[in-house]
Every structure is written in structure tokens, then in C-alpha cells.
Amino acid sequence: MDAARQILMMATATCSMLFVTTWSMLRFTVCGPTLPVWTFRTQLSRDLLRFMATSSSIPLLHGASQASLEYWPRLSSYVQPSREPLTTFQIPPYTLHEVDVERAGMWSTKLQAIARTPVFMAAECTSPIPDTSDYIILYVHGGAYTSGSARQYRGMHVRMARASGMRVLGFSYRLAPTYTYPVPLYDAYMAYMHVRHMGYADNQIVLAGDSAGGNLALALWQLSRAPFRALVLFSPRVDVTSFRTSWTTYKQVDVLHAYDVQDPVSPIHQLLVSNSKSLGNLDVLSDPFVAPIHADLSGLPPTLVQMGGAEVMGDDIREFVRRAHNQGANIELQVYDNMFHVFQASLPDTQHLNEAWDGVHAFLHS
């Protein structure tokens, strides 16, 4: 049964990729690109990412979405195999430090309750060639808290390892709606504790993440207040109730689309529903762990934020960076014109892709 299911999922993913590629090519040929400056490769990258980001909320396409999330990265790895060594393992449970629990605010009781049921968590470590760095990157994957895994993000781990020359550890935190907040925060804390157990000091750890993973990386820093070597955030979600202008300006361009937090299909609703049935509790929606734009950012380690110039969360990210600057944080914002949400995951040779990864390299080695 498992073999048959895998064959069906692979076939569904392949058909979905062919459909999106064909549709994108026809649209590009007949109507031109969404933005005049886009090449076909950029248009296709956006269309593939948009399909994965939006189809999960459409019941008819849910199966295709899940198959694509699981198998598209595998199909890509067949086309461009990685030479970087990969180690897979399980992260064991670790003890929550009392001082960190005290920092958790409204989540402290729930974190303690979660910790009473120990679990093991799948993780992977990608090593660069050559593997000579004394530093490690703890990478938190995106996926709106409802999808994604370390395996699905192998491609991003490889790109991060190549750009940084450092090992990259990714982990599969538990996802909504099966697990609600703060379960993902607890799992991220366990991954951090494991990296410490591997022998790395805080100042040897780079904390990185994209989208919801960037949100979770900032939450992990707030919980630990660790003096990490740096943070690298790709299009981090920093607010959950935003109606800033960019959400309207780029809704037809970006990978993401606007959402209503009260909609049961909304990822934020799925993440927080057990904590506030109607999500009318503004203490939840404006909590700094859920919405880091409201956080105390004093003491934030050196941070690089990259974003596309045409993404719906752009104004949220700019406001977050502005507030961090005002609190004395050493934070750098790199904006790539006409690019979309987490374009760093695009097809090879997409516009600005190499430039962005070169920016990561320069930041981490400055």
C-alpha cells in the first residue's frame, strides 16, 4: 500500500509540475510576463511557488499540493544532484531551561505542558565542500506553519551550505493544524539545544529561516535571548494582522495572497485556533512570539533580512527593520527589485538569485 501511494503521489506531483510549466509557458508566450522585466525562468519560478503556496487552501487541489510539496524537491534533485554530504538523524527531547520558560510570557504554561510528552524529531545536516568551518547554521523551514520538512528543504540547505561554507542543520518541526502554537516553538528550541549538545557555542551558531521559518527563528531568539553569531532571514513573516499597502499592491504578483485570520483555512487560524477559538483575542494576535514586529528587539544579534521588492509582506518587513533599527539593532535589509516571496528558492539562474546568495556569503564573512 505504501509503495502504491508513493507511486500515486509521484505521478500526481509530476503531472502538477507539467501542468504548471505548460500553463506558465503559454501565458508567457501569449500575454507576456506578470512583470515586464521577468524572464521566462523567473515567471516559471514564481508560478511554481505560487501553486505550492495557494493550492493547499483549495479542496480540489489539496492532494496535488501535498504531492507537489513532497515530491517536487525530489524531482529537482534528480535533475541537479547534490554532491554535499548529508546526514539524517533524530533529535531527542531536551529539558526546557527555567529561565527560558520565564521569557515565554503567555506561552510558558503551554510550553511546560508540551515538554512533558517527549518526542523525537527528524533532522538532517548538510555539510559544505570543503567542510572546514567552525560555525553551523540552524535552518528553520517555511511553509506557513502547515507544510514543509527538513527533507523538502534539502535544496535550500545545500544552497545555504554553498553560500556560507558552513554546515546546515534543518529539522522537521510539528505542523498545524494537527499541532498548534507553541508546539513549533518547543521543537525549534529542541533543535537549538541539540546544536549546543553537538558542541557549538551560541556565538558559533547562525540562526536562519524563510517566511514562517523566519518568524519561528525570531521567536526562538526571543525565547533563548542567545548571543548567536548572526541571523539570516528570507522574507520573514513578522506580522499576522497587517493591512499595509503592499498586501494590495502586489497581490497579483507575489507568491502569497491576502488572508483573513478568522477564516478556518487561514494558516494563522490553524496555528492559533486552540488558543483563541475566534481569534478575537488580540493578546494572541499581537503577541511578540507570533508577531515579532511587536517584540523587544534590543540585543538582537547581527541580522540580515532579504526580501523581494514585489512581495505582499514588503511593508511589514520594512516596518520591522525600522523598529529594530530604532531599538539599536545591527540589522541589514536587502531588497531585490521586482522579486517575490522567498525567491531564493527559485529555479537556478532566476533573476537576482545568485546576487542574493552572494549577499548571504558577504554578510556571513564580513
mmCIF file of C-alpha atoms in Angstrom:
data_model
loop_
_atom_site.group_PDB
_atom_site.id
_atom_site.type_symbol
_atom_site.label_atom_id
_atom_site.label_comp_id
_atom_site.label_asym_id
_atom_site.label_seq_id
_atom_site.Cartn_x
_atom_site.Cartn_y
_atom_site.Cartn_z
ATOM 1 C CA MET A 1 0.000 0.000 0.000
ATOM 2 C CA ASP A 2 2.820 2.421 0.875
ATOM 3 C CA ALA A 3 4.574 1.717 -2.433
ATOM 4 C CA ALA A 4 1.347 2.260 -4.369
ATOM 5 C CA ARG A 5 0.713 5.507 -2.510
ATOM 6 C CA GLN A 6 4.222 6.745 -3.264
ATOM 7 C CA ILE A 7 3.827 5.943 -6.945
ATOM 8 C CA LEU A 8 0.496 7.800 -6.996
ATOM 9 C CA MET A 9 1.982 10.809 -5.195
ATOM 10 C CA MET A 10 4.972 10.920 -7.547
ATOM 11 C CA ALA A 11 2.690 10.706 -10.589
ATOM 12 C CA THR A 12 0.455 13.465 -9.183
ATOM 13 C CA ALA A 13 3.467 15.686 -8.480
ATOM 14 C CA THR A 14 4.870 15.097 -11.968
ATOM 15 C CA CYS A 15 1.540 15.898 -13.615
ATOM 16 C CA SER A 16 1.167 19.025 -11.478
ATOM 17 C CA MET A 17 4.625 20.236 -12.439
ATOM 18 C CA LEU A 18 3.953 19.605 -16.132
ATOM 19 C CA PHE A 19 0.597 21.390 -15.902
ATOM 20 C CA VAL A 20 2.023 24.474 -14.162
ATOM 21 C CA THR A 21 5.008 24.586 -16.539
ATOM 22 C CA THR A 22 2.791 24.311 -19.632
ATOM 23 C CA TRP A 23 0.321 26.895 -18.348
ATOM 24 C CA SER A 24 3.160 29.259 -17.452
ATOM 25 C CA MET A 25 4.774 28.868 -20.878
ATOM 26 C CA LEU A 26 1.504 29.506 -22.729
ATOM 27 C CA ARG A 27 0.702 32.527 -20.588
ATOM 28 C CA PHE A 28 4.211 33.929 -21.031
ATOM 29 C CA THR A 29 4.048 33.444 -24.814
ATOM 30 C CA VAL A 30 0.556 34.864 -25.308
ATOM 31 C CA CYS A 31 0.252 37.517 -22.593
ATOM 32 C CA GLY A 32 3.846 38.173 -21.615
ATOM 33 C CA PRO A 33 5.292 38.002 -18.087
ATOM 34 C CA THR A 34 3.464 39.231 -14.981
ATOM 35 C CA LEU A 35 6.121 41.934 -14.687
ATOM 36 C CA PRO A 36 7.744 43.256 -17.888
ATOM 37 C CA VAL A 37 11.281 42.687 -16.592
ATOM 38 C CA TRP A 38 10.775 38.987 -15.816
ATOM 39 C CA THR A 39 12.403 36.301 -17.915
ATOM 40 C CA PHE A 40 10.523 33.055 -18.504
ATOM 41 C CA ARG A 41 12.601 31.298 -15.847
ATOM 42 C CA THR A 42 11.610 33.952 -13.313
ATOM 43 C CA GLN A 43 7.951 33.678 -14.329
ATOM 44 C CA LEU A 44 8.037 29.886 -14.053
ATOM 45 C CA SER A 45 9.706 30.015 -10.639
ATOM 46 C CA ARG A 46 7.010 32.365 -9.384
ATOM 47 C CA ASP A 47 4.217 30.219 -10.840
ATOM 48 C CA LEU A 48 5.579 27.003 -9.304
ATOM 49 C CA LEU A 49 5.997 28.614 -5.882
ATOM 50 C CA ARG A 50 2.583 30.270 -6.099
ATOM 51 C CA PHE A 51 0.951 26.930 -6.924
ATOM 52 C CA MET A 52 2.505 25.329 -3.848
ATOM 53 C CA ALA A 53 1.603 28.284 -1.646
ATOM 54 C CA THR A 54 -2.032 28.652 -2.680
ATOM 55 C CA SER A 55 -3.310 25.264 -3.849
ATOM 56 C CA SER A 56 -3.357 23.766 -0.341
ATOM 57 C CA SER A 57 -6.274 26.063 0.543
ATOM 58 C CA ILE A 58 -8.356 24.820 -2.441
ATOM 59 C CA PRO A 59 -10.030 21.487 -1.568
ATOM 60 C CA LEU A 60 -9.972 20.229 -5.159
ATOM 61 C CA LEU A 61 -6.213 20.835 -5.409
ATOM 62 C CA HIS A 62 -5.241 19.792 -1.882
ATOM 63 C CA GLY A 63 -3.955 16.381 -2.958
ATOM 64 C CA ALA A 64 -1.905 17.865 -5.789
ATOM 65 C CA SER A 65 -0.499 20.448 -3.380
ATOM 66 C CA GLN A 66 0.620 17.820 -0.859
ATOM 67 C CA ALA A 67 2.171 15.684 -3.597
ATOM 68 C CA SER A 68 3.992 18.688 -5.026
ATOM 69 C CA LEU A 69 5.382 19.722 -1.652
ATOM 70 C CA GLU A 70 6.657 16.212 -1.024
ATOM 71 C CA TYR A 71 7.979 15.230 -4.438
ATOM 72 C CA TRP A 72 8.928 18.379 -6.386
ATOM 73 C CA PRO A 73 12.142 18.759 -4.359
ATOM 74 C CA ARG A 74 12.966 15.121 -5.149
ATOM 75 C CA LEU A 75 12.342 15.643 -8.860
ATOM 76 C CA SER A 76 14.619 18.690 -8.759
ATOM 77 C CA SER A 77 17.352 16.688 -7.016
ATOM 78 C CA TYR A 78 17.304 14.174 -9.872
ATOM 79 C CA VAL A 79 17.879 16.990 -12.368
ATOM 80 C CA GLN A 80 20.565 18.709 -10.261
ATOM 81 C CA PRO A 81 22.029 16.149 -7.845
ATOM 82 C CA SER A 82 23.915 17.497 -4.837
ATOM 83 C CA ARG A 83 27.482 16.473 -4.009
ATOM 84 C CA GLU A 84 27.296 17.794 -0.457
ATOM 85 C CA PRO A 85 27.407 15.076 2.244
ATOM 86 C CA LEU A 86 24.076 14.565 4.024
ATOM 87 C CA THR A 87 23.462 13.031 7.448
ATOM 88 C CA THR A 88 19.972 12.169 8.692
ATOM 89 C CA PHE A 89 19.202 11.570 12.360
ATOM 90 C CA GLN A 90 16.662 12.049 15.145
ATOM 91 C CA ILE A 91 16.816 14.916 17.635
ATOM 92 C CA PRO A 92 15.986 13.660 21.155
ATOM 93 C CA PRO A 93 13.967 15.703 23.680
ATOM 94 C CA TYR A 94 15.840 18.140 25.904
ATOM 95 C CA THR A 95 14.940 19.918 29.116
ATOM 96 C CA LEU A 96 13.439 23.392 28.947
ATOM 97 C CA HIS A 97 15.606 25.751 30.961
ATOM 98 C CA GLU A 98 13.630 27.550 33.635
ATOM 99 C CA VAL A 99 14.974 30.972 32.682
ATOM 100 C CA ASP A 100 13.844 30.425 29.078
ATOM 101 C CA VAL A 101 10.369 29.350 30.201
ATOM 102 C CA GLU A 102 10.084 32.582 32.156
ATOM 103 C CA ARG A 103 10.750 34.540 28.944
ATOM 104 C CA ALA A 104 7.900 32.766 27.135
ATOM 105 C CA GLY A 105 5.220 35.068 28.537
ATOM 106 C CA MET A 106 1.723 33.821 27.759
ATOM 107 C CA TRP A 107 3.164 30.592 26.322
ATOM 108 C CA SER A 108 5.120 29.458 29.403
ATOM 109 C CA THR A 109 2.447 27.101 30.790
ATOM 110 C CA LYS A 110 1.777 25.506 27.413
ATOM 111 C CA LEU A 111 5.499 25.024 26.738
ATOM 112 C CA GLN A 112 5.901 23.227 30.048
ATOM 113 C CA ALA A 113 2.922 21.007 29.237
ATOM 114 C CA ILE A 114 4.327 20.156 25.786
ATOM 115 C CA ALA A 115 7.673 19.261 27.339
ATOM 116 C CA ARG A 116 6.010 16.590 29.493
ATOM 117 C CA THR A 117 5.396 14.467 26.384
ATOM 118 C CA PRO A 118 8.866 13.832 24.930
ATOM 119 C CA VAL A 119 9.157 13.253 21.185
ATOM 120 C CA PHE A 120 11.986 12.609 18.758
ATOM 121 C CA MET A 121 12.254 14.875 15.712
ATOM 122 C CA ALA A 122 13.629 14.137 12.232
ATOM 123 C CA ALA A 123 16.613 16.276 11.251
ATOM 124 C CA GLU A 124 19.278 16.500 8.570
ATOM 125 C CA CYS A 125 22.724 18.061 8.409
ATOM 126 C CA THR A 126 24.228 19.151 5.097
ATOM 127 C CA SER A 127 27.996 19.661 5.043
ATOM 128 C CA PRO A 128 29.778 22.039 2.657
ATOM 129 C CA ILE A 129 32.708 21.086 0.442
ATOM 130 C CA PRO A 130 35.251 21.552 1.940
ATOM 131 C CA ASP A 131 33.905 21.162 5.491
ATOM 132 C CA THR A 132 36.335 23.376 7.401
ATOM 133 C CA SER A 133 34.163 25.978 9.187
ATOM 134 C CA ASP A 134 33.816 26.166 12.977
ATOM 135 C CA TYR A 135 30.279 27.519 12.577
ATOM 136 C CA ILE A 136 26.905 25.918 11.932
ATOM 137 C CA ILE A 137 23.601 27.231 10.562
ATOM 138 C CA LEU A 138 20.372 26.159 12.259
ATOM 139 C CA TYR A 139 17.816 26.495 9.462
ATOM 140 C CA VAL A 140 14.072 26.800 10.170
ATOM 141 C CA HIS A 141 11.989 25.943 7.112
ATOM 142 C CA GLY A 142 8.970 27.919 5.929
ATOM 143 C CA GLY A 143 5.586 26.679 4.760
ATOM 144 C CA ALA A 144 3.074 28.832 6.677
ATOM 145 C CA TYR A 145 3.422 26.541 9.708
ATOM 146 C CA THR A 146 1.234 23.991 7.876
ATOM 147 C CA SER A 147 3.696 22.329 5.481
ATOM 148 C CA GLY A 148 7.381 21.659 4.940
ATOM 149 C CA SER A 149 10.051 19.395 6.389
ATOM 150 C CA ALA A 150 13.806 19.058 6.545
ATOM 151 C CA ARG A 151 13.703 16.653 3.606
ATOM 152 C CA GLN A 152 11.626 19.010 1.472
ATOM 153 C CA TYR A 153 14.108 21.801 2.187
ATOM 154 C CA ARG A 154 17.271 19.935 1.230
ATOM 155 C CA GLY A 155 17.724 22.204 -1.764
ATOM 156 C CA MET A 156 17.706 25.311 0.437
ATOM 157 C CA HIS A 157 20.105 23.651 2.866
ATOM 158 C CA VAL A 158 22.511 22.886 0.018
ATOM 159 C CA ARG A 159 22.337 26.467 -1.271
ATOM 160 C CA MET A 160 22.907 27.801 2.232
ATOM 161 C CA ALA A 161 25.874 25.478 2.766
ATOM 162 C CA ARG A 162 27.424 26.541 -0.542
ATOM 163 C CA ALA A 163 26.891 30.248 0.129
ATOM 164 C CA SER A 164 28.193 30.144 3.698
ATOM 165 C CA GLY A 165 30.755 27.351 3.711
ATOM 166 C CA MET A 166 29.089 26.142 6.936
ATOM 167 C CA ARG A 167 27.181 23.060 7.965
ATOM 168 C CA VAL A 168 23.415 23.476 7.806
ATOM 169 C CA LEU A 169 21.108 21.630 10.202
ATOM 170 C CA GLY A 170 17.422 21.501 9.287
ATOM 171 C CA PHE A 171 14.657 19.884 11.315
ATOM 172 C CA SER A 172 11.026 18.824 10.832
ATOM 173 C CA TYR A 173 9.016 20.664 13.449
ATOM 174 C CA ARG A 174 5.417 19.606 14.023
ATOM 175 C CA LEU A 175 2.834 21.361 11.856
ATOM 176 C CA ALA A 176 -0.612 22.939 12.158
ATOM 177 C CA PRO A 177 -3.454 22.164 12.229
ATOM 178 C CA THR A 178 -2.515 18.891 13.971
ATOM 179 C CA TYR A 179 -0.209 20.756 16.333
ATOM 180 C CA THR A 180 -0.895 24.341 17.337
ATOM 181 C CA TYR A 181 1.260 27.023 18.880
ATOM 182 C CA PRO A 182 3.606 26.874 20.737
ATOM 183 C CA VAL A 183 4.465 23.282 19.659
ATOM 184 C CA PRO A 184 6.627 24.540 16.730
ATOM 185 C CA LEU A 185 8.461 26.873 19.131
ATOM 186 C CA TYR A 186 9.174 23.991 21.504
ATOM 187 C CA ASP A 187 10.504 21.895 18.597
ATOM 188 C CA ALA A 188 12.754 24.742 17.447
ATOM 189 C CA TYR A 189 14.074 25.045 20.985
ATOM 190 C CA MET A 190 14.862 21.309 20.974
ATOM 191 C CA ALA A 191 16.799 21.724 17.717
ATOM 192 C CA TYR A 192 18.762 24.604 19.244
ATOM 193 C CA MET A 193 19.521 22.531 22.352
ATOM 194 C CA HIS A 194 20.748 19.720 20.103
ATOM 195 C CA VAL A 195 23.136 22.029 18.276
ATOM 196 C CA ARG A 196 24.504 23.102 21.655
ATOM 197 C CA HIS A 197 24.797 19.421 22.607
ATOM 198 C CA MET A 198 26.856 18.886 19.426
ATOM 199 C CA GLY A 199 29.452 21.185 20.955
ATOM 200 C CA TYR A 200 28.692 24.511 19.289
ATOM 201 C CA ALA A 201 28.647 27.661 21.427
ATOM 202 C CA ASP A 202 25.993 30.302 20.835
ATOM 203 C CA ASN A 203 28.481 32.542 19.020
ATOM 204 C CA GLN A 204 29.184 29.695 16.581
ATOM 205 C CA ILE A 205 25.524 29.336 15.598
ATOM 206 C CA VAL A 206 23.822 31.219 12.762
ATOM 207 C CA LEU A 207 20.035 31.121 13.025
ATOM 208 C CA ALA A 208 18.286 31.250 9.647
ATOM 209 C CA GLY A 209 14.819 30.766 8.195
ATOM 210 C CA ASP A 210 12.369 31.765 5.479
ATOM 211 C CA SER A 211 8.794 33.059 5.737
ATOM 212 C CA ALA A 212 7.142 31.270 8.688
ATOM 213 C CA GLY A 213 10.578 29.831 9.440
ATOM 214 C CA GLY A 214 11.918 33.372 9.757
ATOM 215 C CA ASN A 215 9.072 34.078 12.172
ATOM 216 C CA LEU A 216 9.956 30.978 14.198
ATOM 217 C CA ALA A 217 13.670 31.858 14.166
ATOM 218 C CA LEU A 218 12.860 35.246 15.692
ATOM 219 C CA ALA A 219 10.603 33.561 18.261
ATOM 220 C CA LEU A 220 13.404 31.145 19.182
ATOM 221 C CA TRP A 221 15.795 34.048 19.671
ATOM 222 C CA GLN A 222 13.254 35.797 21.920
ATOM 223 C CA LEU A 223 12.861 32.630 23.982
ATOM 224 C CA SER A 224 16.587 31.981 24.366
ATOM 225 C CA ARG A 225 17.994 35.511 24.051
ATOM 226 C CA ALA A 226 21.145 33.692 22.923
ATOM 227 C CA PRO A 227 24.038 35.749 21.512
ATOM 228 C CA PHE A 228 24.004 33.970 18.163
ATOM 229 C CA ARG A 229 26.699 34.809 15.649
ATOM 230 C CA ALA A 230 24.031 36.118 13.286
ATOM 231 C CA LEU A 231 20.502 35.752 11.946
ATOM 232 C CA VAL A 232 19.680 35.373 8.241
ATOM 233 C CA LEU A 233 16.005 35.824 7.388
ATOM 234 C CA PHE A 234 14.406 35.413 3.968
ATOM 235 C CA SER A 235 11.048 37.214 3.677
ATOM 236 C CA PRO A 236 10.198 36.615 7.351
ATOM 237 C CA ARG A 237 6.576 36.806 8.475
ATOM 238 C CA VAL A 238 6.699 39.477 11.164
ATOM 239 C CA ASP A 239 3.023 40.476 11.493
ATOM 240 C CA VAL A 240 -0.206 38.466 11.316
ATOM 241 C CA THR A 241 -2.863 41.180 11.181
ATOM 242 C CA SER A 242 -1.288 43.537 8.676
ATOM 243 C CA PHE A 243 -3.275 45.552 6.164
ATOM 244 C CA ARG A 244 -0.338 47.592 4.948
ATOM 245 C CA THR A 245 -0.350 48.839 1.361
ATOM 246 C CA SER A 246 1.929 46.171 -0.125
ATOM 247 C CA TRP A 247 -0.686 43.473 0.572
ATOM 248 C CA THR A 248 -2.886 45.140 -2.040
ATOM 249 C CA THR A 249 -0.227 46.471 -4.395
ATOM 250 C CA TYR A 250 1.421 43.123 -5.094
ATOM 251 C CA LYS A 251 -1.412 40.634 -4.609
ATOM 252 C CA GLN A 252 -1.415 39.726 -8.319
ATOM 253 C CA VAL A 253 2.370 39.487 -8.497
ATOM 254 C CA ASP A 254 3.567 37.719 -5.392
ATOM 255 C CA VAL A 255 3.585 34.055 -4.442
ATOM 256 C CA LEU A 256 1.372 34.722 -1.410
ATOM 257 C CA HIS A 257 -2.113 36.163 -1.232
ATOM 258 C CA ALA A 258 -4.033 38.079 1.420
ATOM 259 C CA TYR A 259 -5.891 36.095 4.052
ATOM 260 C CA ASP A 260 -8.450 36.529 6.827
ATOM 261 C CA VAL A 261 -7.195 35.272 10.201
ATOM 262 C CA GLN A 262 -10.797 34.312 11.063
ATOM 263 C CA ASP A 263 -11.018 32.006 8.044
ATOM 264 C CA PRO A 264 -10.587 28.378 9.217
ATOM 265 C CA VAL A 265 -8.446 27.713 6.123
ATOM 266 C CA SER A 266 -6.018 30.506 7.051
ATOM 267 C CA PRO A 267 -2.642 29.155 8.252
ATOM 268 C CA ILE A 268 -2.633 31.634 11.135
ATOM 269 C CA HIS A 269 -6.093 30.448 12.198
ATOM 270 C CA GLN A 270 -4.928 26.832 12.024
ATOM 271 C CA LEU A 271 -1.825 27.661 14.038
ATOM 272 C CA LEU A 272 -3.600 29.553 16.819
ATOM 273 C CA VAL A 273 -7.193 28.276 16.850
ATOM 274 C CA SER A 274 -6.833 26.238 20.054
ATOM 275 C CA ASN A 275 -5.516 29.294 21.841
ATOM 276 C CA SER A 276 -8.396 31.578 20.820
ATOM 277 C CA LYS A 277 -11.421 29.951 19.202
ATOM 278 C CA SER A 278 -12.469 33.062 17.309
ATOM 279 C CA LEU A 279 -9.006 34.658 17.181
ATOM 280 C CA GLY A 280 -10.591 37.788 18.552
ATOM 281 C CA ASN A 281 -8.040 37.726 21.354
ATOM 282 C CA LEU A 282 -5.653 40.498 20.358
ATOM 283 C CA ASP A 283 -3.254 39.359 23.066
ATOM 284 C CA VAL A 284 -2.604 36.335 20.835
ATOM 285 C CA LEU A 285 -2.503 38.168 17.508
ATOM 286 C CA SER A 286 -0.162 40.872 18.785
ATOM 287 C CA ASP A 287 1.986 38.595 20.923
ATOM 288 C CA PRO A 288 5.669 39.203 20.077
ATOM 289 C CA PHE A 289 6.370 35.480 19.568
ATOM 290 C CA VAL A 290 3.587 35.249 16.980
ATOM 291 C CA ALA A 291 4.172 38.741 15.537
ATOM 292 C CA PRO A 292 7.849 39.740 16.091
ATOM 293 C CA ILE A 293 7.109 43.237 14.822
ATOM 294 C CA HIS A 294 5.862 43.869 18.388
ATOM 295 C CA ALA A 295 8.942 42.323 20.060
ATOM 296 C CA ASP A 296 11.648 43.887 22.183
ATOM 297 C CA LEU A 297 14.458 43.731 19.633
ATOM 298 C CA SER A 298 17.186 45.264 21.766
ATOM 299 C CA GLY A 299 20.126 42.882 21.822
ATOM 300 C CA LEU A 300 19.197 41.285 18.500
ATOM 301 C CA PRO A 301 22.322 39.610 17.029
ATOM 302 C CA PRO A 302 23.647 40.950 13.708
ATOM 303 C CA THR A 303 20.825 40.256 11.273
ATOM 304 C CA LEU A 304 20.470 40.090 7.502
ATOM 305 C CA VAL A 305 16.950 40.368 6.076
ATOM 306 C CA GLN A 306 16.361 39.729 2.380
ATOM 307 C CA MET A 307 13.057 40.353 0.625
ATOM 308 C CA GLY A 308 11.640 40.769 -2.851
ATOM 309 C CA GLY A 309 10.621 44.236 -3.931
ATOM 310 C CA ALA A 310 7.272 42.927 -5.185
ATOM 311 C CA GLU A 311 6.054 40.848 -2.268
ATOM 312 C CA VAL A 312 2.901 41.416 -0.265
ATOM 313 C CA MET A 313 4.695 41.363 3.093
ATOM 314 C CA GLY A 314 7.172 44.003 1.971
ATOM 315 C CA ASP A 315 5.758 46.869 4.047
ATOM 316 C CA ASP A 316 5.551 44.602 7.111
ATOM 317 C CA ILE A 317 9.221 43.665 6.753
ATOM 318 C CA ARG A 318 10.325 47.253 6.204
ATOM 319 C CA GLU A 319 8.446 48.332 9.345
ATOM 320 C CA PHE A 320 10.032 45.508 11.337
ATOM 321 C CA VAL A 321 13.510 46.565 10.202
ATOM 322 C CA ARG A 322 12.735 50.198 11.019
ATOM 323 C CA ARG A 323 11.645 49.283 14.546
ATOM 324 C CA ALA A 324 14.718 47.095 15.023
ATOM 325 C CA HIS A 325 16.959 49.989 13.922
ATOM 326 C CA ASN A 326 15.212 52.304 16.365
ATOM 327 C CA GLN A 327 15.950 49.836 19.169
ATOM 328 C CA GLY A 328 19.651 49.813 18.324
ATOM 329 C CA ALA A 329 19.789 46.519 16.440
ATOM 330 C CA ASN A 330 22.536 45.827 13.898
ATOM 331 C CA ILE A 331 20.233 44.828 11.047
ATOM 332 C CA GLU A 332 20.689 44.998 7.271
ATOM 333 C CA LEU A 333 17.837 44.923 4.757
ATOM 334 C CA GLN A 334 18.498 43.822 1.183
ATOM 335 C CA VAL A 335 15.630 44.405 -1.255
ATOM 336 C CA TYR A 336 15.714 42.779 -4.704
ATOM 337 C CA ASP A 337 13.619 44.725 -7.192
ATOM 338 C CA ASN A 338 10.633 43.021 -8.826
ATOM 339 C CA MET A 339 11.187 39.753 -6.950
ATOM 340 C CA PHE A 340 8.656 37.716 -4.997
ATOM 341 C CA HIS A 341 8.397 35.944 -1.655
ATOM 342 C CA VAL A 342 11.400 33.684 -0.863
ATOM 343 C CA PHE A 343 12.739 33.883 -4.413
ATOM 344 C CA GLN A 344 15.959 32.387 -3.003
ATOM 345 C CA ALA A 345 14.231 29.016 -3.525
ATOM 346 C CA SER A 346 13.701 29.672 -7.243
ATOM 347 C CA LEU A 347 14.962 27.687 -10.219
ATOM 348 C CA PRO A 348 18.693 28.095 -10.969
ATOM 349 C CA ASP A 349 19.579 31.260 -12.891
ATOM 350 C CA THR A 350 16.391 33.056 -11.890
ATOM 351 C CA GLN A 351 16.939 36.827 -11.839
ATOM 352 C CA HIS A 352 18.739 38.101 -8.736
ATOM 353 C CA LEU A 353 19.097 34.547 -7.336
ATOM 354 C CA ASN A 354 22.905 34.412 -7.443
ATOM 355 C CA GLU A 355 23.098 38.019 -6.298
ATOM 356 C CA ALA A 356 21.035 37.208 -3.214
ATOM 357 C CA TRP A 357 23.132 34.200 -2.257
ATOM 358 C CA ASP A 358 26.286 36.255 -2.814
ATOM 359 C CA GLY A 359 24.767 38.736 -0.339
ATOM 360 C CA VAL A 360 24.412 35.954 2.228
ATOM 361 C CA HIS A 361 28.050 34.966 1.719
ATOM 362 C CA ALA A 362 29.277 38.548 2.073
ATOM 363 C CA PHE A 363 27.224 39.128 5.221
ATOM 364 C CA LEU A 364 28.360 35.954 6.990
ATOM 365 C CA HIS A 365 32.004 36.536 6.130
ATOM 366 C CA SER A 366 32.148 40.255 6.882
#
